[in-house]
Amino acid sequence: MKTMAQNIKPLFLALAALNLSCQAWTVAPINGGIAQVTLPDSDSRPQASYLGHPVLIEGQSPHWQAIVGIPLDRPAGTEYLEVSSPQAARLAFTISHKDYPEQHITLRNLHMVNPSAAELQRIHQELSEERQDFAIFDGRTPALADMHLPVQPTALDSAFGLRRFFNGEERAPHSGLDLQAQEGQAVYAPLGGRVLLSRDLYFNGGTVIIDHGQGLISMYCHLSRIEVAAGQNLAAGAELGRVGHTGRATGPHLHWSVSLNDVRIDPSLLLDAGQRQQLTGHH
Ligand SMILES: [Zn+2]
């Protein structure tokens, strides 16, 4: 196995250095996005949940905030964060609504549009495993502000949240970002974490899922090669695999999903302005 130092590329180091000068981000709370909820001051790290799932808490004693993932199908209105420790409290916050555009995709491989009974069984089994992974809440605190793009993209293929139609049939909305990149390009862990899954899946192709702690889970799909094993601890910037077009993919790209409190959110919201610019093509 390669050492971490060999796996970290100069580009990643340059980006990491750049990030040190950046301010903490703020985002508008929308469906498919993130709400930042300020918690009452306390000496110990509070615990809170949203829609029954524990949420990520960041900060330093006595100042804390919850970083809450909002489901795509949540309407505009008032939401509630349930604080359980050190003192029970119910905190209201407001979200606004974003309409996500439609995307129509033509697939020639009809097994990817209407899978057989045997294929469906495999798909359901893999989906339930994926869901279990996304629901994990590990106590480690992720270095959220250090989040980086996992690959140097040539373009943004498909944004997060698109309402998807495969050969005219509506399927689940796009739960991640598609980063256009070349076949074989290296994919890096954008934050440190533990590998939960690393293998070939029916729709997702070569897949790696990483647990970064406190319910922040990320997934990388359509890989042509996987270079990490389940259970392995990864440092930020460690190479996890290579870009490919395995599974349900029309061409080489990296599908990148990010989940908070078991909710898939737009990964670009966790990037700083400089990193986000790389997605819009303003190099
Ligand atoms: Zn995708």
PDB file of C-alpha atoms in Angstrom, residues 103-282:
ATOM      1  CA  GLN A 103     -32.839  16.649 -16.665  1.00  0.00           C
ATOM      2  CA  HIS A 104     -33.670  14.156 -19.437  1.00  0.00           C
ATOM      3  CA  ILE A 105     -31.190  11.358 -20.056  1.00  0.00           C
ATOM      4  CA  THR A 106     -31.238   8.708 -22.778  1.00  0.00           C
ATOM      5  CA  LEU A 107     -29.719   5.370 -21.848  1.00  0.00           C
ATOM      6  CA  ARG A 108     -29.115   2.724 -24.531  1.00  0.00           C
ATOM      7  CA  ASN A 109     -28.558  -0.062 -21.995  1.00  0.00           C
ATOM      8  CA  LEU A 110     -32.204  -0.828 -21.127  1.00  0.00           C
ATOM      9  CA  HIS A 111     -31.167  -2.995 -18.153  1.00  0.00           C
ATOM     10  CA  MET A 112     -30.170   0.283 -16.481  1.00  0.00           C
ATOM     11  CA  VAL A 113     -33.673   1.730 -17.073  1.00  0.00           C
ATOM     12  CA  ASN A 114     -35.841  -1.319 -16.381  1.00  0.00           C
ATOM     13  CA  PRO A 115     -33.757  -3.900 -14.509  1.00  0.00           C
ATOM     14  CA  SER A 116     -34.815  -7.582 -14.418  1.00  0.00           C
ATOM     15  CA  ALA A 117     -36.230  -9.202 -11.248  1.00  0.00           C
ATOM     16  CA  ALA A 118     -32.805 -10.599 -10.328  1.00  0.00           C
ATOM     17  CA  GLU A 119     -31.161  -7.230 -10.943  1.00  0.00           C
ATOM     18  CA  LEU A 120     -33.854  -5.511  -8.842  1.00  0.00           C
ATOM     19  CA  GLN A 121     -33.121  -7.822  -5.943  1.00  0.00           C
ATOM     20  CA  ARG A 122     -29.443  -6.895  -6.104  1.00  0.00           C
ATOM     21  CA  ILE A 123     -30.337  -3.179  -6.395  1.00  0.00           C
ATOM     22  CA  HIS A 124     -32.603  -3.243  -3.339  1.00  0.00           C
ATOM     23  CA  GLN A 125     -30.014  -5.066  -1.267  1.00  0.00           C
ATOM     24  CA  GLU A 126     -27.341  -2.531  -2.261  1.00  0.00           C
ATOM     25  CA  LEU A 127     -29.652   0.419  -1.610  1.00  0.00           C
ATOM     26  CA  SER A 128     -30.478  -0.799   1.880  1.00  0.00           C
ATOM     27  CA  GLU A 129     -26.763  -1.207   2.625  1.00  0.00           C
ATOM     28  CA  GLU A 130     -26.124   2.295   1.281  1.00  0.00           C
ATOM     29  CA  ARG A 131     -28.934   3.695   3.476  1.00  0.00           C
ATOM     30  CA  GLN A 132     -27.501   1.986   6.562  1.00  0.00           C
ATOM     31  CA  ASP A 133     -24.108   3.553   5.850  1.00  0.00           C
ATOM     32  CA  PHE A 134     -25.592   7.030   5.417  1.00  0.00           C
ATOM     33  CA  ALA A 135     -27.418   6.685   8.777  1.00  0.00           C
ATOM     34  CA  ILE A 136     -24.212   6.063  10.775  1.00  0.00           C
ATOM     35  CA  PHE A 137     -23.403   8.668  13.423  1.00  0.00           C
ATOM     36  CA  ASP A 138     -19.839   8.389  14.665  1.00  0.00           C
ATOM     37  CA  GLY A 139     -18.608  10.690  17.450  1.00  0.00           C
ATOM     38  CA  ARG A 140     -15.519  11.981  15.616  1.00  0.00           C
ATOM     39  CA  THR A 141     -15.660  15.665  14.658  1.00  0.00           C
ATOM     40  CA  PRO A 142     -14.973  16.350  10.972  1.00  0.00           C
ATOM     41  CA  ALA A 143     -12.851  19.354   9.923  1.00  0.00           C
ATOM     42  CA  LEU A 144     -15.794  20.714   7.947  1.00  0.00           C
ATOM     43  CA  ALA A 145     -14.112  23.954   6.844  1.00  0.00           C
ATOM     44  CA  ASP A 146     -11.351  21.953   5.113  1.00  0.00           C
ATOM     45  CA  MET A 147     -13.727  20.234   2.662  1.00  0.00           C
ATOM     46  CA  HIS A 148     -12.220  20.024  -0.846  1.00  0.00           C
ATOM     47  CA  LEU A 149     -13.257  18.841  -4.262  1.00  0.00           C
ATOM     48  CA  PRO A 150     -12.403  15.123  -4.511  1.00  0.00           C
ATOM     49  CA  VAL A 151     -11.230  15.509  -8.109  1.00  0.00           C
ATOM     50  CA  GLN A 152      -9.973  18.319 -10.313  1.00  0.00           C
ATOM     51  CA  PRO A 153     -13.043  18.656 -12.589  1.00  0.00           C
ATOM     52  CA  THR A 154     -12.940  19.707 -16.241  1.00  0.00           C
ATOM     53  CA  ALA A 155     -16.594  20.792 -15.864  1.00  0.00           C
ATOM     54  CA  LEU A 156     -19.735  20.278 -13.800  1.00  0.00           C
ATOM     55  CA  ASP A 157     -21.759  17.584 -15.597  1.00  0.00           C
ATOM     56  CA  SER A 158     -24.946  17.550 -13.543  1.00  0.00           C
ATOM     57  CA  ALA A 159     -25.789  19.713 -10.590  1.00  0.00           C
ATOM     58  CA  PHE A 160     -27.314  18.395  -7.383  1.00  0.00           C
ATOM     59  CA  GLY A 161     -31.090  18.042  -7.079  1.00  0.00           C
ATOM     60  CA  LEU A 162     -32.017  17.725 -10.767  1.00  0.00           C
ATOM     61  CA  ARG A 163     -35.377  15.976 -11.349  1.00  0.00           C
ATOM     62  CA  ARG A 164     -34.256  13.062 -13.470  1.00  0.00           C
ATOM     63  CA  PHE A 165     -35.973  11.322 -16.352  1.00  0.00           C
ATOM     64  CA  PHE A 166     -34.296   8.233 -17.810  1.00  0.00           C
ATOM     65  CA  ASN A 167     -35.698   7.531 -21.307  1.00  0.00           C
ATOM     66  CA  GLY A 168     -38.747   9.597 -20.340  1.00  0.00           C
ATOM     67  CA  GLU A 169     -39.395   7.846 -17.010  1.00  0.00           C
ATOM     68  CA  GLU A 170     -39.053   9.918 -13.855  1.00  0.00           C
ATOM     69  CA  ARG A 171     -36.640   8.452 -11.321  1.00  0.00           C
ATOM     70  CA  ALA A 172     -35.172   9.693  -8.032  1.00  0.00           C
ATOM     71  CA  PRO A 173     -33.743  13.221  -8.182  1.00  0.00           C
ATOM     72  CA  HIS A 174     -29.989  13.595  -8.561  1.00  0.00           C
ATOM     73  CA  SER A 175     -28.590  13.046  -5.068  1.00  0.00           C
ATOM     74  CA  GLY A 176     -25.075  14.334  -5.708  1.00  0.00           C
ATOM     75  CA  LEU A 177     -22.812  16.314  -8.012  1.00  0.00           C
ATOM     76  CA  ASP A 178     -21.438  14.906 -11.247  1.00  0.00           C
ATOM     77  CA  LEU A 179     -17.931  16.182 -11.784  1.00  0.00           C
ATOM     78  CA  GLN A 180     -16.664  15.774 -15.314  1.00  0.00           C
ATOM     79  CA  ALA A 181     -13.135  14.401 -15.319  1.00  0.00           C
ATOM     80  CA  GLN A 182     -10.993  12.138 -17.437  1.00  0.00           C
ATOM     81  CA  GLU A 183     -11.070   8.363 -17.213  1.00  0.00           C
ATOM     82  CA  GLY A 184      -8.323   7.316 -14.808  1.00  0.00           C
ATOM     83  CA  GLN A 185      -7.968  10.693 -13.076  1.00  0.00           C
ATOM     84  CA  ALA A 186      -7.192  10.332  -9.362  1.00  0.00           C
ATOM     85  CA  VAL A 187      -9.961  10.818  -6.785  1.00  0.00           C
ATOM     86  CA  TYR A 188      -8.978  12.042  -3.309  1.00  0.00           C
ATOM     87  CA  ALA A 189     -10.688  11.928   0.067  1.00  0.00           C
ATOM     88  CA  PRO A 190     -11.854  15.552   0.563  1.00  0.00           C
ATOM     89  CA  LEU A 191     -11.641  15.090   4.340  1.00  0.00           C
ATOM     90  CA  GLY A 192     -10.224  12.385   6.579  1.00  0.00           C
ATOM     91  CA  GLY A 193     -12.450   9.479   7.543  1.00  0.00           C
ATOM     92  CA  ARG A 194     -13.089   5.765   7.676  1.00  0.00           C
ATOM     93  CA  VAL A 195     -14.066   3.712   4.616  1.00  0.00           C
ATOM     94  CA  LEU A 196     -17.501   2.115   5.102  1.00  0.00           C
ATOM     95  CA  LEU A 197     -17.901   0.485   1.684  1.00  0.00           C
ATOM     96  CA  SER A 198     -15.613  -0.111  -1.287  1.00  0.00           C
ATOM     97  CA  ARG A 199     -16.904  -2.312  -4.099  1.00  0.00           C
ATOM     98  CA  ASP A 200     -18.836  -2.527  -7.350  1.00  0.00           C
ATOM     99  CA  LEU A 201     -22.583  -1.667  -7.168  1.00  0.00           C
ATOM    100  CA  TYR A 202     -25.239  -2.091  -9.885  1.00  0.00           C
ATOM    101  CA  PHE A 203     -26.156   1.551 -10.579  1.00  0.00           C
ATOM    102  CA  ASN A 204     -23.219   3.268  -8.902  1.00  0.00           C
ATOM    103  CA  GLY A 205     -20.471   1.095 -10.371  1.00  0.00           C
ATOM    104  CA  GLY A 206     -17.155   1.186  -8.479  1.00  0.00           C
ATOM    105  CA  THR A 207     -18.139   2.879  -5.222  1.00  0.00           C
ATOM    106  CA  VAL A 208     -16.451   4.163  -2.072  1.00  0.00           C
ATOM    107  CA  ILE A 209     -18.356   5.486   0.966  1.00  0.00           C
ATOM    108  CA  ILE A 210     -16.465   7.389   3.668  1.00  0.00           C
ATOM    109  CA  ASP A 211     -17.597   8.217   7.217  1.00  0.00           C
ATOM    110  CA  HIS A 212     -16.086  11.573   8.253  1.00  0.00           C
ATOM    111  CA  GLY A 213     -17.769  11.618  11.663  1.00  0.00           C
ATOM    112  CA  GLN A 214     -20.941  13.093  13.213  1.00  0.00           C
ATOM    113  CA  GLY A 215     -23.171  11.921  10.384  1.00  0.00           C
ATOM    114  CA  LEU A 216     -21.094  13.516   7.608  1.00  0.00           C
ATOM    115  CA  ILE A 217     -20.811  10.714   5.043  1.00  0.00           C
ATOM    116  CA  SER A 218     -19.581  10.988   1.455  1.00  0.00           C
ATOM    117  CA  MET A 219     -19.874   8.683  -1.554  1.00  0.00           C
ATOM    118  CA  TYR A 220     -17.864   8.382  -4.810  1.00  0.00           C
ATOM    119  CA  CYS A 221     -19.307   6.433  -7.766  1.00  0.00           C
ATOM    120  CA  HIS A 222     -18.542   5.077 -11.251  1.00  0.00           C
ATOM    121  CA  LEU A 223     -14.878   4.522 -10.310  1.00  0.00           C
ATOM    122  CA  SER A 224     -12.740   2.549 -12.754  1.00  0.00           C
ATOM    123  CA  ARG A 225     -10.460   1.514  -9.914  1.00  0.00           C
ATOM    124  CA  ILE A 226     -10.814   1.417  -6.111  1.00  0.00           C
ATOM    125  CA  GLU A 227      -7.676   1.792  -4.026  1.00  0.00           C
ATOM    126  CA  VAL A 228      -9.036   1.586  -0.478  1.00  0.00           C
ATOM    127  CA  ALA A 229     -10.664  -1.153   1.590  1.00  0.00           C
ATOM    128  CA  ALA A 230     -13.645  -1.078   3.934  1.00  0.00           C
ATOM    129  CA  GLY A 231     -12.539  -0.331   7.498  1.00  0.00           C
ATOM    130  CA  GLN A 232      -9.470   1.620   6.368  1.00  0.00           C
ATOM    131  CA  ASN A 233      -8.801   5.047   7.901  1.00  0.00           C
ATOM    132  CA  LEU A 234      -8.008   7.730   5.328  1.00  0.00           C
ATOM    133  CA  ALA A 235      -6.236  11.029   5.809  1.00  0.00           C
ATOM    134  CA  ALA A 236      -7.568  14.086   3.955  1.00  0.00           C
ATOM    135  CA  GLY A 237      -6.095  14.005   0.454  1.00  0.00           C
ATOM    136  CA  ALA A 238      -5.502  10.239   0.345  1.00  0.00           C
ATOM    137  CA  GLU A 239      -6.168   8.734  -3.081  1.00  0.00           C
ATOM    138  CA  LEU A 240      -9.248   6.515  -2.943  1.00  0.00           C
ATOM    139  CA  GLY A 241      -9.594   5.487  -6.586  1.00  0.00           C
ATOM    140  CA  ARG A 242      -9.773   6.535 -10.229  1.00  0.00           C
ATOM    141  CA  VAL A 243     -12.479   8.214 -12.288  1.00  0.00           C
ATOM    142  CA  GLY A 244     -14.427   5.863 -14.576  1.00  0.00           C
ATOM    143  CA  HIS A 245     -17.855   5.239 -16.085  1.00  0.00           C
ATOM    144  CA  THR A 246     -18.872   1.972 -14.390  1.00  0.00           C
ATOM    145  CA  GLY A 247     -22.543   1.369 -13.455  1.00  0.00           C
ATOM    146  CA  ARG A 248     -25.257   3.709 -14.785  1.00  0.00           C
ATOM    147  CA  ALA A 249     -23.010   6.326 -16.379  1.00  0.00           C
ATOM    148  CA  THR A 250     -23.094   7.774 -19.888  1.00  0.00           C
ATOM    149  CA  GLY A 251     -19.409   8.760 -19.787  1.00  0.00           C
ATOM    150  CA  PRO A 252     -16.450   9.150 -17.426  1.00  0.00           C
ATOM    151  CA  HIS A 253     -17.303  11.366 -14.457  1.00  0.00           C
ATOM    152  CA  LEU A 254     -17.262  11.303 -10.673  1.00  0.00           C
ATOM    153  CA  HIS A 255     -20.609  11.206  -8.900  1.00  0.00           C
ATOM    154  CA  TRP A 256     -20.049  12.747  -5.454  1.00  0.00           C
ATOM    155  CA  SER A 257     -22.734  12.554  -2.771  1.00  0.00           C
ATOM    156  CA  VAL A 258     -22.562  14.167   0.648  1.00  0.00           C
ATOM    157  CA  SER A 259     -24.921  13.304   3.487  1.00  0.00           C
ATOM    158  CA  LEU A 260     -25.588  15.121   6.760  1.00  0.00           C
ATOM    159  CA  ASN A 261     -27.974  13.675   9.392  1.00  0.00           C
ATOM    160  CA  ASP A 262     -28.945  11.019   6.817  1.00  0.00           C
ATOM    161  CA  VAL A 263     -29.982  13.677   4.294  1.00  0.00           C
ATOM    162  CA  ARG A 264     -28.278  14.006   0.907  1.00  0.00           C
ATOM    163  CA  ILE A 265     -27.314  17.640   0.394  1.00  0.00           C
ATOM    164  CA  ASP A 266     -25.631  19.700  -2.320  1.00  0.00           C
ATOM    165  CA  PRO A 267     -21.895  18.977  -1.760  1.00  0.00           C
ATOM    166  CA  SER A 268     -20.890  22.305  -3.313  1.00  0.00           C
ATOM    167  CA  LEU A 269     -22.394  24.109  -0.297  1.00  0.00           C
ATOM    168  CA  LEU A 270     -19.553  22.774   1.849  1.00  0.00           C
ATOM    169  CA  LEU A 271     -16.857  24.182  -0.445  1.00  0.00           C
ATOM    170  CA  ASP A 272     -15.296  27.603  -0.038  1.00  0.00           C
ATOM    171  CA  ALA A 273     -15.729  30.248  -2.756  1.00  0.00           C
ATOM    172  CA  GLY A 274     -12.461  29.378  -4.519  1.00  0.00           C
ATOM    173  CA  GLN A 275     -13.369  25.709  -4.747  1.00  0.00           C
ATOM    174  CA  ARG A 276     -16.898  26.485  -5.905  1.00  0.00           C
ATOM    175  CA  GLN A 277     -15.518  28.634  -8.730  1.00  0.00           C
ATOM    176  CA  GLN A 278     -13.858  25.549 -10.181  1.00  0.00           C
ATOM    177  CA  LEU A 279     -17.335  24.092 -10.657  1.00  0.00           C
ATOM    178  CA  THR A 280     -18.670  27.060 -12.567  1.00  0.00           C
ATOM    179  CA  GLY A 281     -15.670  27.048 -14.912  1.00  0.00           C
ATOM    180  CA  HIS A 282     -14.251  30.431 -13.921  1.00  0.00           C
TER     181      HIS A 282
END
